[in-house]
Every structure is written in structure tokens, then in C-alpha cells.
Coordinates of C-alpha atoms and ligand atoms in Angstrom, one line a residue:
M1 CA 0.2 -0.1 0.1
K2 CA 1.2 3.7 -1.0
K3 CA 2.3 6.1 2.5
I4 CA 0.3 8.7 2.0
D5 CA 2.2 11.7 2.8
F6 CA 0.1 13.4 5.3
D7 CA 1.5 16.9 5.0
K8 CA 0.0 17.1 1.5
A9 CA -3.0 15.5 2.3
S10 CA -6.6 16.3 1.9
F11 CA -9.6 14.5 3.7
K12 CA -9.9 12.8 -0.7
D13 CA -7.1 10.4 -0.2
F14 CA -8.2 8.8 2.5
E15 CA -12.0 8.0 0.4
N16 CA -11.4 4.6 -1.0
I17 CA -7.8 3.3 -0.3
A18 CA -6.7 0.5 -2.4
G19 CA -6.7 -3.1 -0.4
Q20 CA -7.9 -1.8 2.9
N21 CA -11.7 -2.1 4.4
V22 CA -13.7 0.0 6.0
Y23 CA -12.3 0.1 9.3
E24 CA -8.7 -0.3 8.0
T25 CA -9.9 3.0 6.2
A26 CA -11.1 4.8 9.1
R27 CA -7.9 3.8 11.2
E28 CA -5.6 5.7 9.2
F29 CA -7.8 8.9 8.4
Q30 CA -7.9 9.1 12.4
K31 CA -4.2 9.2 12.1
Y32 CA -4.6 12.3 9.6
L33 CA -7.3 13.7 11.5
D34 CA -4.6 13.5 15.1
F35 CA -2.2 14.7 12.8
L36 CA -3.9 17.7 11.3
K37 CA -5.2 18.4 15.6
S38 CA -1.5 18.4 16.9
A39 CA -0.8 21.2 14.4
G40 CA -3.5 23.3 15.4
H41 CA -5.1 22.2 11.9
L42 CA -8.4 20.7 12.5
N43 CA -10.0 23.8 12.3
Y44 CA -13.4 22.2 11.2
R45 CA -16.8 21.0 12.8
I46 CA -16.5 24.0 15.5
E47 CA -18.7 24.3 18.3
S48 CA -20.7 26.8 18.3
L49 CA -22.6 28.0 22.1
S50 CA -24.2 30.7 19.7
P51 CA -26.6 31.6 17.0
V52 CA -25.6 31.8 12.9
G53 CA -23.9 35.3 13.1
P54 CA -21.2 38.1 12.2
E55 CA -19.7 36.9 15.3
M56 CA -20.4 33.2 17.0
N57 CA -19.4 32.2 20.2
L58 CA -17.0 29.5 19.3
I59 CA -15.2 26.7 21.7
L60 CA -11.3 27.0 19.2
P61 CA -9.6 23.5 19.3
G62 CA -8.2 22.8 22.0
Q63 CA -10.6 25.1 24.4
K64 CA -12.1 25.0 27.3
H65 CA -13.9 28.6 27.3
P66 CA -15.5 29.9 24.3
T67 CA -14.4 32.8 22.8
W68 CA -16.4 35.3 20.6
C69 CA -14.9 35.3 16.9
V70 CA -15.8 37.4 13.8
C71 CA -17.1 34.8 11.3
L72 CA -17.1 34.4 7.8
V73 CA -18.2 31.1 7.3
S74 CA -22.0 31.4 7.2
N75 CA -24.3 31.2 4.2
D76 CA -27.3 33.4 5.7
Y77 CA -25.8 36.4 3.6
L78 CA -28.6 38.2 4.8
G79 CA -28.7 37.4 7.9
F80 CA -32.0 36.0 7.5
S81 CA -32.3 33.3 9.5
Q82 CA -32.2 35.8 12.4
H83 CA -34.3 38.3 11.2
P84 CA -37.1 38.6 13.3
K85 CA -40.2 38.1 11.3
V86 CA -38.6 35.7 10.0
K87 CA -38.2 33.4 13.6
A88 CA -41.9 34.8 14.4
A89 CA -43.2 33.0 11.2
V90 CA -41.0 30.0 12.3
I91 CA -42.7 30.1 15.4
K92 CA -46.0 30.8 14.1
G93 CA -45.5 27.7 11.9
A94 CA -44.6 25.4 15.2
E95 CA -48.0 26.9 17.2
L96 CA -50.2 25.4 14.0
F97 CA -48.6 22.4 12.7
G98 CA -46.2 21.2 15.7
A99 CA -42.3 20.1 15.3
G100 CA -42.8 17.7 12.7
S101 CA -44.9 16.6 9.1
G102 CA -44.9 12.7 9.8
A103 CA -44.9 11.7 6.5
S104 CA -43.3 11.2 3.2
P105 CA -45.5 13.7 0.4
A106 CA -47.2 11.1 -1.2
I107 CA -48.3 10.2 1.8
G108 CA -49.7 12.0 3.8
G109 CA -46.9 14.1 4.7
H110 CA -48.0 17.5 2.3
F111 CA -49.2 20.4 4.0
V112 CA -50.7 23.3 3.6
Y113 CA -46.9 25.1 3.6
H114 CA -45.4 23.2 1.7
Q115 CA -48.0 23.6 -1.0
Q116 CA -47.7 27.4 -0.1
L117 CA -43.5 27.5 -0.8
E118 CA -43.9 25.1 -3.9
N119 CA -46.1 28.1 -5.2
K120 CA -44.1 30.7 -3.8
I121 CA -40.7 29.5 -5.4
A122 CA -41.7 29.3 -8.3
G123 CA -43.4 32.7 -8.6
F124 CA -40.7 34.0 -7.1
Y125 CA -39.0 32.8 -11.2
K126 CA -41.9 33.9 -13.2
K127 CA -42.9 30.1 -13.2
E128 CA -45.6 27.9 -12.6
A129 CA -44.1 24.8 -10.6
A130 CA -42.0 24.0 -8.4
I131 CA -40.8 20.1 -5.8
L132 CA -39.4 20.8 -2.8
Y133 CA -37.1 18.4 -1.2
T134 CA -35.3 18.8 2.4
T135 CA -31.5 19.9 1.5
G136 CA -30.4 21.4 -1.8
Y137 CA -28.5 19.0 -2.4
N138 CA -30.7 16.0 -2.7
A139 CA -32.7 18.5 -5.0
N140 CA -29.4 18.1 -7.4
S141 CA -28.5 14.6 -6.8
S142 CA -32.4 13.2 -6.7
S143 CA -33.6 15.1 -9.1
L144 CA -31.2 15.0 -12.5
Q145 CA -30.5 11.2 -11.2
C146 CA -34.6 10.6 -11.8
M147 CA -34.4 12.4 -15.3
L148 CA -31.2 11.0 -16.8
Y149 CA -30.1 7.6 -17.2
R150 CA -26.7 5.8 -18.8
N151 CA -26.8 3.2 -21.6
D152 CA -28.9 0.3 -21.0
E153 CA -27.5 -3.4 -21.4
D154 CA -27.7 -3.5 -25.7
D155 CA -25.9 -0.6 -25.2
N156 CA -28.3 1.8 -26.7
K157 CA -27.3 5.2 -26.0
N158 CA -29.6 6.7 -23.4
D159 CA -29.2 10.3 -21.4
L160 CA -26.1 12.4 -21.1
A161 CA -25.3 15.1 -18.8
I162 CA -22.7 18.1 -19.8
L163 CA -21.3 19.3 -16.0
D164 CA -19.0 22.8 -15.6
M165 CA -16.4 21.0 -14.3
N166 CA -17.0 23.3 -11.0
V167 CA -20.3 22.7 -10.0
H168 CA -21.4 21.9 -6.8
A169 CA -20.7 18.4 -5.2
S170 CA -24.9 17.2 -5.6
V171 CA -24.4 17.2 -9.3
F172 CA -21.9 15.1 -9.9
E173 CA -23.5 12.8 -7.3
G174 CA -27.1 12.8 -9.6
C175 CA -25.3 12.2 -12.4
L176 CA -23.5 8.8 -11.2
T177 CA -26.3 6.5 -12.9
T178 CA -26.1 8.8 -16.4
N179 CA -23.2 9.5 -19.1
V180 CA -21.3 12.5 -18.0
K181 CA -19.3 14.3 -20.0
K182 CA -17.0 17.7 -18.6
F183 CA -16.4 21.1 -19.7
L184 CA -13.9 23.5 -18.4
H185 CA -14.9 26.0 -16.2
N186 CA -17.1 28.7 -18.1
D187 CA -15.7 27.6 -21.1
L188 CA -18.8 28.2 -23.8
V189 CA -15.6 27.0 -26.7
M190 CA -15.2 23.8 -24.8
L191 CA -19.0 23.4 -24.3
E192 CA -19.9 23.4 -27.8
H193 CA -17.7 21.3 -28.7
V194 CA -19.1 18.9 -26.4
L195 CA -22.9 19.5 -27.6
K196 CA -21.5 19.2 -31.2
S197 CA -20.2 15.9 -30.6
A198 CA -23.3 14.7 -28.3
Q199 CA -25.5 15.6 -31.2
H200 CA -28.0 13.2 -32.2
K201 CA -26.2 10.5 -29.8
Y202 CA -28.3 10.4 -26.9
R203 CA -32.0 10.7 -25.5
T204 CA -31.7 13.7 -23.2
I205 CA -29.2 16.1 -22.8
M206 CA -28.6 18.7 -20.2
V207 CA -25.8 20.9 -19.5
V208 CA -25.6 21.5 -15.8
I209 CA -24.1 24.4 -14.4
D210 CA -23.9 26.7 -11.2
G211 CA -25.5 30.4 -11.2
V212 CA -22.7 31.6 -8.6
Y213 CA -20.3 29.2 -8.1
S214 CA -19.2 28.3 -4.4
Q215 CA -15.7 28.0 -4.3
D216 CA -15.1 30.8 -6.8
G217 CA -17.7 34.0 -6.2
D218 CA -17.9 34.3 -9.8
I219 CA -20.6 33.1 -11.7
A220 CA -22.1 31.6 -15.4
P221 CA -22.4 33.5 -18.5
I222 CA -25.7 32.7 -18.6
D223 CA -27.3 34.1 -21.4
R224 CA -24.8 32.7 -23.6
I225 CA -24.6 29.0 -22.7
A226 CA -28.5 28.9 -23.2
E227 CA -28.2 29.9 -26.6
I228 CA -25.7 27.5 -27.0
T229 CA -26.9 24.5 -25.2
H230 CA -31.2 25.2 -27.0
R231 CA -28.8 25.6 -30.5
H232 CA -28.2 21.7 -29.6
G233 CA -31.1 20.8 -28.1
A234 CA -30.1 20.5 -25.9
F235 CA -31.5 21.4 -21.8
L236 CA -30.6 23.9 -20.1
V237 CA -30.0 23.7 -16.0
V238 CA -29.2 26.1 -13.3
D239 CA -28.4 25.8 -9.6
D240 CA -28.2 29.8 -8.7
A241 CA -28.1 28.4 -4.5
H242 CA -25.5 30.9 -3.4
G243 CA -27.2 33.6 -5.9
I244 CA -31.0 34.2 -4.8
G245 CA -31.6 36.9 -3.2
V246 CA -27.3 38.6 -3.6
L247 CA -27.7 39.5 -7.5
G248 CA -30.2 40.6 -9.6
E249 CA -31.7 44.2 -9.2
N250 CA -34.7 42.1 -7.4
G251 CA -32.4 39.8 -5.6
R252 CA -33.3 36.8 -8.6
G253 CA -30.4 35.7 -9.0
V254 CA -27.9 35.4 -12.1
I255 CA -30.9 34.6 -13.7
E256 CA -32.0 37.8 -13.6
V257 CA -29.0 39.4 -14.1
F258 CA -28.9 37.7 -17.6
N259 CA -32.7 38.6 -17.4
A260 CA -32.7 34.5 -18.1
F261 CA -35.8 33.8 -16.9
E262 CA -37.3 32.6 -20.3
H263 CA -34.0 30.6 -21.2
V264 CA -33.4 28.2 -18.4
D265 CA -35.3 24.8 -18.6
I266 CA -34.6 24.1 -14.8
I267 CA -33.8 25.7 -12.3
T268 CA -32.6 24.6 -8.4
G269 CA -31.6 25.7 -5.4
T270 CA -31.5 25.9 -1.8
F271 CA -33.5 27.6 1.0
S272 CA -30.3 27.1 3.4
K273 CA -28.1 30.2 2.2
A274 CA -30.0 33.3 1.8
L275 CA -33.1 32.3 3.0
G276 CA -31.8 31.2 5.9
N277 CA -33.4 28.0 6.3
I278 CA -32.6 24.3 5.3
G279 CA -34.3 22.7 1.8
G280 CA -34.3 23.0 -1.2
Y281 CA -36.6 23.0 -5.0
V282 CA -36.9 22.1 -8.2
I283 CA -39.0 24.4 -10.4
A284 CA -39.3 23.1 -14.2
S285 CA -42.6 22.6 -16.9
P286 CA -45.2 21.2 -15.2
A287 CA -45.4 18.1 -16.5
L288 CA -42.1 17.4 -15.4
I289 CA -42.4 18.6 -11.7
N290 CA -45.5 16.1 -11.1
Y291 CA -42.9 13.7 -12.8
L292 CA -40.4 14.5 -10.0
K293 CA -43.3 14.3 -7.0
F294 CA -44.1 10.8 -8.5
Q295 CA -41.2 9.2 -9.5
S296 CA -37.8 10.8 -7.9
K297 CA -36.6 8.7 -4.6
Q298 CA -35.4 10.8 -2.1
H299 CA -38.8 13.1 -2.9
L300 CA -41.2 10.3 -3.0
F301 CA -39.8 8.1 0.2
S302 CA -38.7 10.7 2.3
T303 CA -40.5 12.6 5.5
T304 CA -41.0 16.5 3.7
A305 CA -39.6 19.3 5.8
T306 CA -40.9 20.6 8.9
P307 CA -43.5 23.3 9.5
A308 CA -40.4 25.6 10.9
I309 CA -40.0 26.1 6.4
M310 CA -42.9 28.7 6.9
G311 CA -40.2 30.7 8.0
I312 CA -39.1 30.6 4.2
L313 CA -42.1 32.5 3.0
K314 CA -41.5 34.8 5.0
A315 CA -38.1 35.3 4.1
I316 CA -38.7 35.0 0.4
E317 CA -41.0 38.8 0.7
L318 CA -38.2 40.3 2.9
I319 CA -36.2 40.1 -0.4
D320 CA -38.6 42.4 -2.4
D321 CA -40.3 44.0 0.7
E322 CA -36.5 44.9 2.9
P323 CA -34.1 45.1 -0.5
E324 CA -31.8 47.4 2.3
W325 CA -30.7 43.8 3.2
R326 CA -29.0 43.6 0.0
E327 CA -27.9 47.1 -0.4
R328 CA -26.0 46.0 2.6
L329 CA -24.5 42.7 2.2
W330 CA -23.2 44.8 -1.3
E331 CA -21.5 47.9 0.3
N332 CA -19.8 44.9 3.3
I333 CA -18.3 42.6 -0.3
N334 CA -17.6 45.7 -1.8
Y335 CA -15.1 47.0 1.0
L336 CA -14.3 43.7 2.0
K337 CA -13.3 43.1 -1.8
S338 CA -11.6 46.2 -2.1
G339 CA -9.4 46.2 1.3
L340 CA -8.1 42.2 0.3
I341 CA -7.2 43.7 -3.1
E342 CA -5.4 46.8 -2.0
R343 CA -3.5 44.9 -0.3
G344 CA -2.5 42.8 -2.7
F345 CA -4.5 39.6 -1.8
D346 CA -5.5 37.6 -5.5
V347 CA -9.3 36.9 -4.8
G348 CA -9.8 35.5 -8.5
N349 CA -13.0 36.8 -10.4
T350 CA -15.5 36.4 -8.0
V351 CA -18.8 39.5 -8.3
S352 CA -20.9 37.8 -5.2
A353 CA -20.7 36.9 -1.5
V354 CA -18.2 34.9 -1.6
I355 CA -14.9 35.5 -1.9
P356 CA -11.6 33.5 -1.9
V357 CA -8.0 34.6 -0.6
K358 CA -5.8 32.4 -2.5
V359 CA -3.1 31.2 -1.1
G360 CA -2.1 28.1 -2.6
D361 CA -0.9 24.9 -1.1
I362 CA -2.1 22.5 1.5
P363 CA 0.1 23.1 4.2
K364 CA -0.3 26.8 4.1
T365 CA -3.7 26.8 3.6
L366 CA -4.0 25.1 6.8
E367 CA -1.1 27.5 8.9
A368 CA -3.4 30.9 7.5
G369 CA -7.0 29.4 8.7
R370 CA -5.0 28.5 12.4
L371 CA -3.6 31.8 12.1
L372 CA -6.7 33.9 12.1
L373 CA -8.6 32.3 13.9
K374 CA -6.2 32.8 16.7
A375 CA -6.8 36.8 15.8
G376 CA -10.7 35.7 16.0
I377 CA -11.7 35.1 12.1
Y378 CA -13.2 32.2 11.5
T379 CA -12.7 31.2 8.0
N380 CA -12.8 27.8 6.0
P381 CA -9.8 27.1 4.4
I382 CA -10.6 25.1 0.9
M383 CA -8.6 22.4 -0.6
Y384 CA -8.8 19.6 -2.8
P385 CA -11.4 18.0 -4.0
A386 CA -13.1 21.4 -3.5
V387 CA -10.7 23.5 -5.9
S388 CA -7.4 22.0 -7.6
K389 CA -4.4 21.1 -5.1
K390 CA -2.3 23.9 -5.9
N391 CA -5.3 26.3 -6.0
A392 CA -6.4 25.6 -2.0
R393 CA -7.9 29.0 -0.1
I394 CA -9.3 30.8 2.4
R395 CA -12.8 31.1 1.9
L396 CA -15.2 34.1 3.3
N397 CA -18.4 34.8 3.2
V398 CA -20.0 37.8 3.4
M399 CA -23.6 38.5 5.4
A400 CA -25.3 41.8 5.7
T401 CA -24.6 42.4 9.5
H402 CA -21.4 42.6 9.5
T403 CA -20.0 46.2 10.6
K404 CA -17.1 48.1 8.9
E405 CA -15.4 47.0 12.3
H406 CA -15.8 43.3 11.6
L407 CA -14.4 43.4 8.1
D408 CA -11.5 45.9 9.4
K409 CA -10.0 43.1 11.7
V410 CA -10.4 40.9 9.1
L411 CA -8.4 42.7 6.8
S412 CA -5.8 43.3 10.0
A413 CA -5.8 40.0 10.5
F414 CA -4.7 39.3 6.3
E415 CA -2.2 41.7 7.1
E416 CA -0.4 40.0 9.4
V417 CA -1.0 36.5 8.2
D418 CA 0.4 37.6 5.5
K419 CA 4.1 38.9 6.7
Q420 CA 4.4 35.1 8.1
L421 CA 3.2 33.5 5.4
F422 CA 3.5 35.4 2.5
I423 CA 0.7 35.1 0.9
S424 CA -0.6 38.3 -1.0
I425 CA 0.4 38.5 -4.7
K426 CA 3.4 41.0 -4.4
Y427 CA 5.2 38.1 -3.2
Q428 CA 4.5 34.9 -5.1
S429 CA 5.3 38.0 -8.7
D430 CA 8.7 38.0 -6.3
I431 CA 9.7 33.9 -7.3
Ligands
PLP1 C1 -23.4 25.5 -5.6 C2 -24.4 24.7 -4.2 N1 -25.6 23.7 -4.6 C3 -26.3 22.8 -3.9 C4 -25.6 23.3 -2.7 C5 -26.4 21.8 -1.4 O1 -27.4 23.0 -0.5 P1 -27.7 22.7 0.4 O2 -26.7 22.7 2.2 O3 -28.7 23.2 1.0 O4 -28.4 21.2 0.1 C6 -24.9 23.9 -1.8 C7 -24.0 23.9 -0.8 O5 -24.0 23.9 0.5 C8 -24.0 24.6 -3.4 O6 -22.8 25.6 -2.7

């Protein structure tokens, strides 16, 4: 068995170790976790004693007592998980309907608040029909698995998923049981080439992209992708998990940025980010949605969301009623992003609330995460396989509820980290 170099390893290396059964793999993985812990690099699953927010009270690794830290780890971009009107709606949901929903949707678990949410999220995107899933992950993985098949035993070509290589893990999982081709991130020439070579060879071809890409914070040129996709007889699926509530004049996400409501065949997304709750959705033609309602297994055979999702109905309304949250979010995004750029950090092509600070290799990124945490700044080190091995970074998620003081503290902490680890562009160009 090849020895894994813990210094350069990532979780991916322990996914499937040749010749080891799962218990042996787990023991090896435990050694890796212990190695990370001893270096102060196991900054995951940090327990918070306080609610989601721009500051959280955390039990830091190796500490017994909690510490208040500035947090840039939450996708609750607008702060709606803590909005008094959203909380009141959640409480009302519990008072009216209790804690659970009791059954899967087809056999007793479909309540008025589920139906209202399906109608509301479809209407939000000017569409007619939607289906709910209990997570955004399931919305992608289950719907794609249901809509696309692999070649049958006689090798009759069935379906094909064409994926931007940076789509979310849930999309890759949804496509495990179909034929898959990938194109380089946002590379439209390559997309067109793949589509051309696939034409007339499959029953259904779906191009699947994200609206906002979750590790880089950049966006897909949906209008041009839709044009190329449809010209080759394929369908376009857009997962705008990080765009909803954040981008577009009215918070309809990347689809609104490109005014592409008519050009996207299937929209998927999540209630867990700017809408401050949990759950996912797929929006498509009424017939396709009805098909999913009775054929998509993780929907059909799984208990529906709890009445707490009544908070989402309110959060969707707040996107229109209180646009000031989106304005504050953008003030914060622009402030933090320009502050990082002025200090020479590489933030890539982000145009959203996800700001990557490129660091380089895995050990340096883990160390940057540790130093930031020591300075009271909680961030996420992102490594392979989420990004390529040389492209590890610290990911910052900005919230509307961050103050300038929070963001100044973040900028100063990055300046200090740079003095120790030399991660800004000025050091890279010296090499
Ligand atoms: C692009 C994208 N799609 C889907 C998901 C899954 O959503 P959820 O966390 O609601 O399961 C995420 C993130 O978690 C994401 O970043």
C-alpha cells in the first residue's frame, strides 16, 4: 500500500484506499485527523454556543472556554436566519403545525405550507411549478438521478449530462447513474464542442451549471450558455444556490442578472443560504415537476420538511419588502473585496458574497486558517478536491450584518498572516 504523505494530503486521499477495508481506512484517517489536530489545523466542526451571525461564540480547538470570533463562514448572507419576522414565522409554524410533518409527501406528509412554498418559489422566478426537497443537495442529486439514465444493456445510448467542471458535489452525485462529459469552467468553446459531438447520440442531453460558483464566487454567463445549449437541442439546468437573494436588481440571482428567466429550462436551489433556513427546490415545467413528484426517490420516499419552513415564506417576502439587506450586503462585499485587493491579495473573479483569498498549497492554507482563528477570525480553508491542489484558499462569506469594524479586523488579520506566510501577490511575483 502506498504511504499517504500527511503533509500534502487532503480528506479526498482517504476516500477509497486500495486494499484496505473501511475499518482499516477509518483507522488511517483517524491518524490523519490526529496529525492535523496536533498542528492546530483541524479547524472543522468548531462548536458554536451562539446563533449564526457575524460574530459567534466558539469552542476553539484545544480550548475549554468559548471565544467570540468574527465569522465569515455562514451562507446566511442577508442574516435572515435571525430576522425577527422570520423567527416569528417559524414559531407560528410550530404553534400551528407542531414540530414534524409525519410522512413522505405522497402519503400524508404534504401540508398547506409545503404547497404555499412550492407556489411561492416558482412564482419568485416567474414560473408555474416547483417541487421541494429537504436539502439543496437532494434537490440536485435526486432530480438529476431521476431525469437522466445511462446506456442500457444493449448499449443503446440513453442520456447525457454535460457539466461545468466546477459544479457542486451534489450535481456530480446526481449524475453517477448517467453518462457524463465535463467542460472546463465557463469555457464556452469547449461546451459547444462537447455538445456538437454529442448531438443525435442521446435521448436527453442536459447542460448543468451553477449560477454562482461556490468556491470562486464567480458566475456563469447564462445567456450565452443557454443559447449554445438550445442551439444543439439540449436543456439547461442552473443551480443558483449562492445567487438567490444576493444578485440581480430584485434578488432573483444570476438568472435575473442575464434576464434569462425564459431561457433556463430547470432551476435548482436551496433555502439554506440567503433564505436562512433549510431545504431545496427544483423549478421546471408543470409536467416535469409532476413527474419528479412521483418518480424522484429522495422526494417520494422521504418525510417532508418541518413546519419551520414557514420561515422561508417570510424570508422570500423580505427579499422584496426589505431590499436594504441586499444593499448592506453589497456595501460589505465591496468594502472587504477592495480592502483585500488593495492589500495585494488574489481574490480571483468573484462577483458575489463568496470571496476566495488564494493561498496556494494545502499546508500553507491550513496554517493561514489557524493564524486567522488565533486572531479571532473564523474562516474556511478550502482544499482539494473542492479546488485543485495548487489552488487552495481561504474562503470568506460576507453577511449583510457584518459591521465595518468586523471587516477592518478581518483585513488587519490578513495583513498579519501575510507577514508570516507571504501569500499576497507581491510575494508571488518575487518568485
Ligand atoms: C452550489 C451549491 N448547490 C447546492 C448546495 C447544497 O445545498 P444545501 O446545503 O442546502 O444542501 C450547495 C451548498 O451547500 C452549493 O454550494
